Coordinates of C-alpha atoms and ligand atoms in Angstrom, one line a residue:
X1358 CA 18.7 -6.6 -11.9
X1359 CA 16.1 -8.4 -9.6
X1360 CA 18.2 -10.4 -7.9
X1361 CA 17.9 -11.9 -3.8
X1362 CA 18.9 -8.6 -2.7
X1363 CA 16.2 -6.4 -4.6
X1364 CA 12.7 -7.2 -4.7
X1365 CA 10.9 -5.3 -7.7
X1366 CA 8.4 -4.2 -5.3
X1367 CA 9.9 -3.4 -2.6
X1368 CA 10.4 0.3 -2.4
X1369 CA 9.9 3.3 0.4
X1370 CA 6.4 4.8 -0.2
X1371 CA 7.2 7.8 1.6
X1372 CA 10.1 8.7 -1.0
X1373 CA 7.6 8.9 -3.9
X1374 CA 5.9 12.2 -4.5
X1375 CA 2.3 12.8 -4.9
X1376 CA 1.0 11.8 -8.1
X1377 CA -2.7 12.9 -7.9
X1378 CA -1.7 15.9 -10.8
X1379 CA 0.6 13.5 -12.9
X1380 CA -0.5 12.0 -16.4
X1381 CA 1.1 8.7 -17.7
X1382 CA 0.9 6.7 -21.0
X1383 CA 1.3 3.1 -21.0
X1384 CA 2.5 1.6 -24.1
X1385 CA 2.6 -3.1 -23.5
X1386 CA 3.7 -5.5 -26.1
X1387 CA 1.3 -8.3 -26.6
X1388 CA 3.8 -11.0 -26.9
X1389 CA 4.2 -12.8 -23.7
X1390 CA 0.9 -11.6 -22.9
X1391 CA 0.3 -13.2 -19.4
X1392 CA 3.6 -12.0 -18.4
X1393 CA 2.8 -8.3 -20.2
X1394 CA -0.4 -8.3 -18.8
X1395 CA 0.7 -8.7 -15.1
X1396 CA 3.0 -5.8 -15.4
X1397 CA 0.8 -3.7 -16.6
X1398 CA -1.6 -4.8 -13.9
X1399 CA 1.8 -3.6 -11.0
X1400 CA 2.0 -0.7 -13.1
X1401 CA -1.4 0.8 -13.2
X1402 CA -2.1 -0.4 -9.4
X1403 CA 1.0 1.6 -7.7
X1404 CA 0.4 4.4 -10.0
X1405 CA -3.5 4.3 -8.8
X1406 CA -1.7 4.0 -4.9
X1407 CA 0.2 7.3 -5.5
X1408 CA -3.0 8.6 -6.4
X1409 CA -2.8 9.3 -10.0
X1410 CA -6.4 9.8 -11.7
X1411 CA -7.8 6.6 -14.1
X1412 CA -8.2 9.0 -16.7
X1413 CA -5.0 9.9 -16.5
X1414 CA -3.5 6.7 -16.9
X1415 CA -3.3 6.3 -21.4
X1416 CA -2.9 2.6 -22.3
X1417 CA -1.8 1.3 -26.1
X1418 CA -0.8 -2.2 -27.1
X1419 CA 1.4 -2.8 -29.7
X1420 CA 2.9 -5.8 -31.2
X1421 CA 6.0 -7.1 -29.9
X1422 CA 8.6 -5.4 -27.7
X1423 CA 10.3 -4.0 -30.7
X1424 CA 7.4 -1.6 -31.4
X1425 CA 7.5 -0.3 -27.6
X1426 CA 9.6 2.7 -29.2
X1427 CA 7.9 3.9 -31.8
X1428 CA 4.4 3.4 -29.7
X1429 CA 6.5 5.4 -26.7
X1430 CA 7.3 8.6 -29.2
X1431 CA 3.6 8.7 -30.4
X1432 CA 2.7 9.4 -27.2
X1433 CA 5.7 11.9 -27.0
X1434 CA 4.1 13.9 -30.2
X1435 CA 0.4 13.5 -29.9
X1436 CA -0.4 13.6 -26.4
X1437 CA -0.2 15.8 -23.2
X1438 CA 1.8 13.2 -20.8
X1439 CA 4.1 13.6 -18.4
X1440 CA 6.4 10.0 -18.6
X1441 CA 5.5 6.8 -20.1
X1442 CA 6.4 3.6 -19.0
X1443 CA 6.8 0.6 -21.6
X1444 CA 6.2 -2.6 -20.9
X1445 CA 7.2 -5.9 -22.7
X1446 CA 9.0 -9.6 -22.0
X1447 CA 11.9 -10.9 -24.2
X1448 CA 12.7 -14.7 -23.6
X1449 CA 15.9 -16.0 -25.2
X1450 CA 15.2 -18.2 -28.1
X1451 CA 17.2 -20.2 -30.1
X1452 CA 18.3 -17.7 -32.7
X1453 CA 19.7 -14.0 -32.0
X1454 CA 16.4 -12.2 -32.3
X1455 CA 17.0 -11.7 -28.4
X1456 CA 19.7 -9.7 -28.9
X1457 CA 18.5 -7.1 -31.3
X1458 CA 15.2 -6.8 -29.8
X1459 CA 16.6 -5.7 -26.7
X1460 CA 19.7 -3.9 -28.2
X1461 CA 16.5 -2.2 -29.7
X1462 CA 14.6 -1.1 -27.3
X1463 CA 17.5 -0.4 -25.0
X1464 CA 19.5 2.4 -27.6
X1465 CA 15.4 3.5 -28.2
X1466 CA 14.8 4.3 -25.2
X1467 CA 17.9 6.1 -24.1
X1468 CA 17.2 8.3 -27.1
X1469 CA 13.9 9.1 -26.6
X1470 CA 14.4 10.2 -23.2
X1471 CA 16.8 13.0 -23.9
X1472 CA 15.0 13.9 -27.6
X1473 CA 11.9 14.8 -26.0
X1474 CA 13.4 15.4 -22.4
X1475 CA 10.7 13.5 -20.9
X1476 CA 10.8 10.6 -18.7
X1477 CA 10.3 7.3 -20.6
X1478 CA 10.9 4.1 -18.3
X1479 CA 12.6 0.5 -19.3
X1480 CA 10.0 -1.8 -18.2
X1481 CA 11.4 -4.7 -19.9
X1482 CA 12.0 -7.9 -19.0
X1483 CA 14.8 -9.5 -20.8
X1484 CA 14.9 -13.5 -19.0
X1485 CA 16.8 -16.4 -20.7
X1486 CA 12.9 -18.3 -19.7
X1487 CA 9.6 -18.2 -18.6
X1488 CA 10.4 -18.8 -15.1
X1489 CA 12.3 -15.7 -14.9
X1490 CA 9.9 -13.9 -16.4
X1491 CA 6.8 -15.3 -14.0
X1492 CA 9.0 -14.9 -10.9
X1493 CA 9.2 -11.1 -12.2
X1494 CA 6.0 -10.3 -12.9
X1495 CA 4.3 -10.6 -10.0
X1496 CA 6.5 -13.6 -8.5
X1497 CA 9.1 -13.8 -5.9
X1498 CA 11.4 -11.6 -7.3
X1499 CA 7.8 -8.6 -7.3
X1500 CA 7.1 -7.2 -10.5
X1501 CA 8.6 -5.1 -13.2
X1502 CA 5.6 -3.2 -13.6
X1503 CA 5.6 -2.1 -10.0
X1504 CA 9.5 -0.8 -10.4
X1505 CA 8.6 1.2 -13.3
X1506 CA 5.7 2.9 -12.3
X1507 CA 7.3 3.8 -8.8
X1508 CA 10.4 5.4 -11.2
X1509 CA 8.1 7.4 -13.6
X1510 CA 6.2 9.2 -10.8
X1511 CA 9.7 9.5 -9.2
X1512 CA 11.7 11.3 -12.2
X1513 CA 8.4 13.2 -12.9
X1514 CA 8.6 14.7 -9.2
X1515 CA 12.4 15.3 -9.5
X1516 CA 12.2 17.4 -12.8
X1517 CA 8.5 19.0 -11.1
X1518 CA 11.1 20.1 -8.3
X1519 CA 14.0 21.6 -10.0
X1520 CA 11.5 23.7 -12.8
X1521 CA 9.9 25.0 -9.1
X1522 CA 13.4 26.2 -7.4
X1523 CA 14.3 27.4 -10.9
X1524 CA 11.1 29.7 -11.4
Ligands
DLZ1915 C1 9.7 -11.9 -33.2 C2 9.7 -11.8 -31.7 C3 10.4 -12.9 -30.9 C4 11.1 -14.0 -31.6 N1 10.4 -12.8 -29.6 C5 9.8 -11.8 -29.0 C6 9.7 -11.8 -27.5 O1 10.3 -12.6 -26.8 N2 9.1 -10.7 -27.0 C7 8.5 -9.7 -27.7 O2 8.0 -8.7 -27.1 N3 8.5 -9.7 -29.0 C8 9.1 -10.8 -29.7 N4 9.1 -10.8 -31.0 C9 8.3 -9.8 -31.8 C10 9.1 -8.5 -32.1 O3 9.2 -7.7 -30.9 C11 8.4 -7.6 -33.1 O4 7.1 -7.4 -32.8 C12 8.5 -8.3 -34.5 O5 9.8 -8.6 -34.9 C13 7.9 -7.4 -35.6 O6 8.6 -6.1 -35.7

């Protein structure tokens, strides 16, 4: 949770490994899209500072946030990547959509992580309003984007390590 105590930003550059080999796919929901567009903007800019290659940064839109899973698992079947990040922005409405979408999304992604055994990383905003979501996407609180672009380089590294000491 972005909270006082942790900026979305805020993280120790020397604790994320190279990324100049990695390959990512971006899949961004284009509801809420100046708040969706702002993390994808964090997300491509701190994977571009870890030196990861444009062309190897793959970006898709979809719909709404519910479609980030299914988008997320073509990229699992049809391309070469090494994580994807999904990016999208739930704001609590009157009715119980909220809930689903996110119990959606949430259960999705759990499962597509350990089906495929790839990294895929939450890079959802889930805010009761749109002040929550601003302050998070590039606002006082940093930006979602940022956090999960700093995590899928992260988990890439870790699992680059442990197939190299098990070799
Ligand atoms: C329908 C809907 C609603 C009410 N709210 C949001 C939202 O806050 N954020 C978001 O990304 N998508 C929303 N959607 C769209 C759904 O995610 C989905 O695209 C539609 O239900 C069609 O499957």
């Amino acid at each position: 949770m972005a909270t006082n105590l942790k900026n979305l930003s805020s993280y120790d550059h020397t604790a994320v490994p190279d990324a100049s080999k990695m390959k990512f796919g971006i899949v961004v929901a284009e509801w809420n899209e100046v708040i969706t567009k702002a993390l994808l903007a964090g997300a491509v800019g701190t994977l571009k500072k870890h030196n990861v290659k444009e062309e190897n940064i793959h970006i898709e839109w979809v719909p709404g946030s519910f479609e980030l899973v299914l988008g997320a698992q073509y990229f699992a079947e049809f391309d070469d990547i090494d994580a994807i990040l999904v990016l999208g922005c739930v704001i609590q409405g009157e009715t119980r959509h909220f809930d689903f979408i996110c119990q959606g999304v949430t259960q999705g992604i759990t499962d597509l992580n350990l089906k495929y055994n790839l990294p895929f990383i939450f890079g959802l905003l889930t805010t009761d309003n749109q002040q929550q979501a601003v302050d998070r996407a590039g606002g006082k609180h940093g930006n979602k984007g940022d956090e999960a672009a700093v995590t899928a380089i992260k988990m890439v590294g870790m699992k680059e390590k442990i197939q190299k000491n098990n070799m």
